[in-house]
Short mmCIF file of C-alpha atoms in Angstrom, two decimals:
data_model
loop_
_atom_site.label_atom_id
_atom_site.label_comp_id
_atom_site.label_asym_id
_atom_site.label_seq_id
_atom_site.Cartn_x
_atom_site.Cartn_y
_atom_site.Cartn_z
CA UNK A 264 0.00 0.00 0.00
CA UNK A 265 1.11 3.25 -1.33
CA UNK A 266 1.62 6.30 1.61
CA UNK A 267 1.12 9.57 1.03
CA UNK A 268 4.72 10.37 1.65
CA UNK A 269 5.89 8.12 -0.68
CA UNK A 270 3.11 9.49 -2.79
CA UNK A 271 4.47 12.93 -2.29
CA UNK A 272 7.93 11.86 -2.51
CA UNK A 273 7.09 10.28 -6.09
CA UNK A 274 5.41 13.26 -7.13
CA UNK A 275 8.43 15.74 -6.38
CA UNK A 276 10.97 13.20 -7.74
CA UNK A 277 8.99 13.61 -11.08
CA UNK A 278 8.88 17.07 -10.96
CA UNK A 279 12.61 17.12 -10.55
CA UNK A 280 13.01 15.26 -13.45
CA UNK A 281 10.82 17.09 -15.26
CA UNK A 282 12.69 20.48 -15.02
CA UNK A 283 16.36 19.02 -14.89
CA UNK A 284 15.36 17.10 -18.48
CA UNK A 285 14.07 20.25 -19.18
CA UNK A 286 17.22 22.45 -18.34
CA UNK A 287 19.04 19.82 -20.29
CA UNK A 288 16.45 19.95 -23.38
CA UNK A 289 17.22 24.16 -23.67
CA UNK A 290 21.41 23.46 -22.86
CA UNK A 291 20.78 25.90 -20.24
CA UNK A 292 22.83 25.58 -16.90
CA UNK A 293 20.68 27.39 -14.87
CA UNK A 294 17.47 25.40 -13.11
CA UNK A 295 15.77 28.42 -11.51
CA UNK A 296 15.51 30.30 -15.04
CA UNK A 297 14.22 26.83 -16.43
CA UNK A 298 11.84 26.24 -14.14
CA UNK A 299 10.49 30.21 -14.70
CA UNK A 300 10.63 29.36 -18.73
CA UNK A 301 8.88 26.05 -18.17
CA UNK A 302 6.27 27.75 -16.01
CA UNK A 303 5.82 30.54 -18.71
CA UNK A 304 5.54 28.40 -21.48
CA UNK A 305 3.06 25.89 -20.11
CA UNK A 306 0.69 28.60 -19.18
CA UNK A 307 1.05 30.62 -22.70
CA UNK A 308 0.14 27.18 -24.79
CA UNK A 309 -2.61 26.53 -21.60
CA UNK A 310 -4.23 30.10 -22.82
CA UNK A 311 -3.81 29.35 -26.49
CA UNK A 312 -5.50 26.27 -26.48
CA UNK A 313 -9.93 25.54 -26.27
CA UNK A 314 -10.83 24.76 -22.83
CA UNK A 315 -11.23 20.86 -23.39
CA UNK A 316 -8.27 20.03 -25.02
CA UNK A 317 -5.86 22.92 -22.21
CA UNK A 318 -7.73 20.28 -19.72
CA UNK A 319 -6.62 17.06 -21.28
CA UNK A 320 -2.76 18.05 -22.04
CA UNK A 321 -2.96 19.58 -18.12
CA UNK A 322 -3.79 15.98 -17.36
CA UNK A 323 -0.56 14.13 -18.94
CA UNK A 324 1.67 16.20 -16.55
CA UNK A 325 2.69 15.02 -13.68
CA UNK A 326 1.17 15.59 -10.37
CA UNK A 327 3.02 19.02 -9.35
CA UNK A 328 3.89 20.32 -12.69
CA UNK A 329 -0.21 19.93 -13.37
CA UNK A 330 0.02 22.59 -10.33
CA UNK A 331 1.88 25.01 -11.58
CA UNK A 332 0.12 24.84 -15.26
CA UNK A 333 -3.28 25.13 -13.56
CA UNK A 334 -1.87 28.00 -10.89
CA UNK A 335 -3.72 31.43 -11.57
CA UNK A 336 -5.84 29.96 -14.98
CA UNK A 337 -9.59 31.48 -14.81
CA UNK A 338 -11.15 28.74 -17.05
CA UNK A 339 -14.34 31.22 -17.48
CA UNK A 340 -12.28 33.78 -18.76
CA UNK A 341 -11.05 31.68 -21.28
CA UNK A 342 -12.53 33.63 -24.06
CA UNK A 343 -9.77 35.64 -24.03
CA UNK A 344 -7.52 32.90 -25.65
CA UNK A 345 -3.90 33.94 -27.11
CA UNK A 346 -4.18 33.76 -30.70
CA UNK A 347 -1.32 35.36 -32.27
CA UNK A 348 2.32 34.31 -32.38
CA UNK A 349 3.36 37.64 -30.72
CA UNK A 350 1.05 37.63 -27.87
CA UNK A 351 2.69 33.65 -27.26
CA UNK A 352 6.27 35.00 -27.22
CA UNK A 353 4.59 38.05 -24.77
CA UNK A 354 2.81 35.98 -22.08
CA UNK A 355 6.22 33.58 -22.06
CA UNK A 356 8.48 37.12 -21.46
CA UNK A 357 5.36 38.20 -18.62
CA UNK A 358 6.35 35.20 -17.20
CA UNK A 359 9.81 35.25 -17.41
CA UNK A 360 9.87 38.57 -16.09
CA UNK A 361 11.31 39.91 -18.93
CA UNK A 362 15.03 38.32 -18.19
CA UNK A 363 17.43 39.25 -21.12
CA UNK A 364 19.10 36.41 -20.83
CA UNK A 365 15.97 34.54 -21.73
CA UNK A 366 15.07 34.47 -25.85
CA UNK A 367 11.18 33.73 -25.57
CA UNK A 368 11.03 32.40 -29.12
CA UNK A 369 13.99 29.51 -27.65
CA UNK A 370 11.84 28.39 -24.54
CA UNK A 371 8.62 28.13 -26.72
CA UNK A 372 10.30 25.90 -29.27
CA UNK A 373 12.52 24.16 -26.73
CA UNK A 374 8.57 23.44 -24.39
CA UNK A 375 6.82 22.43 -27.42
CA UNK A 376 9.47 19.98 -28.36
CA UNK A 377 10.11 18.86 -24.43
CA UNK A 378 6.54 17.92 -24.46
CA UNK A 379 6.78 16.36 -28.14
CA UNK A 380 9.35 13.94 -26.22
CA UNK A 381 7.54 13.56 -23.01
CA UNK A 382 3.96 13.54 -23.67
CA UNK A 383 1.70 10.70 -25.72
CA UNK A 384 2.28 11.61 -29.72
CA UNK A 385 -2.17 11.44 -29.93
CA UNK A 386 -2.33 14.21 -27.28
CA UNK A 387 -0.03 16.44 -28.75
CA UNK A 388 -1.51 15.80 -32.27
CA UNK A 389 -4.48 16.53 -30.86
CA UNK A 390 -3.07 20.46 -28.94
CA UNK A 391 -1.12 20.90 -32.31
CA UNK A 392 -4.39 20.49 -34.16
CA UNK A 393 -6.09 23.31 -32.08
CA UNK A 394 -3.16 25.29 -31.74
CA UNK A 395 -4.09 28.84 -33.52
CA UNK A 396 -1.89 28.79 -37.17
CA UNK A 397 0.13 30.98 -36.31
CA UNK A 398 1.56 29.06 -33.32
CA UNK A 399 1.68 26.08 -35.21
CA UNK A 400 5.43 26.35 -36.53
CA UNK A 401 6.70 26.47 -32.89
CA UNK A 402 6.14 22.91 -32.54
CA UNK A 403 8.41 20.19 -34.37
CA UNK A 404 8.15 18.61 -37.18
#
């Protein structure tokens, strides 16, 4: 029987991995500026996508990082979707804080491909498919 500390344990462990893959994934060094781009990115393609499908891919993350995707989101404001490429790259510097040393364009290709690695190929057909067109060429090919 599963505790909640090991539960707990599990969850952080997969968090860790998460953003150390992650810092890896961008050849970045520093984990506190990944974690801020990871954060950034995962709520910009959360507010680009319809409400159903920003629910399912919040549902392949694991248990923490499904956290800090959700953290803040207003699903009844959700009309106000991002639908441009610029206002993408925007909400990702917003939530980097606008750090120089952090190219928004890099962490939105580096997420979308992360998750391309990470998350079931269906799902991420299926956010690619809903993904506003001019979003659509951040993702890999």
């Amino acid at each position: 029987m599963t505790t909640c500390n090991q539960e707990l344990d599990e969850a952080v462990r997969a968090t860790a991995d998460w953003i150390e893959a992650f810092v890896r994934h961008l050849g970045w060094q520093d984990r506190d500026r990944a974690y801020q781009a990871l954060r950034a990115a995962s709520h910009a393609l959360r507010d680009c996508l319809p409400l159903d499908e920003a629910v399912a891919l919040g549902a392949q993350l694991p248990a923490l990082l499904r956290g800090v995707y959700y953290d803040g989101w207003r699903p009844t404001g959700h009309a106000f979707r991002i639908r441009t490429r610029e206002a993408f790259l925007e909400r990702i510097r917003e939530g980097v804080h606008r750090d120089p040393a952090i190219d928004a364009e890099q962490v939105a290709r580096g997420f979308l491909g992360f998750l391309a690695e990470r998350l079931p190929a269906a799902e991420l057909e299926d956010a690619r498919a809903v993904t506003p067109a001019e979003l659509r060429g951040l993702w890999p090919d």
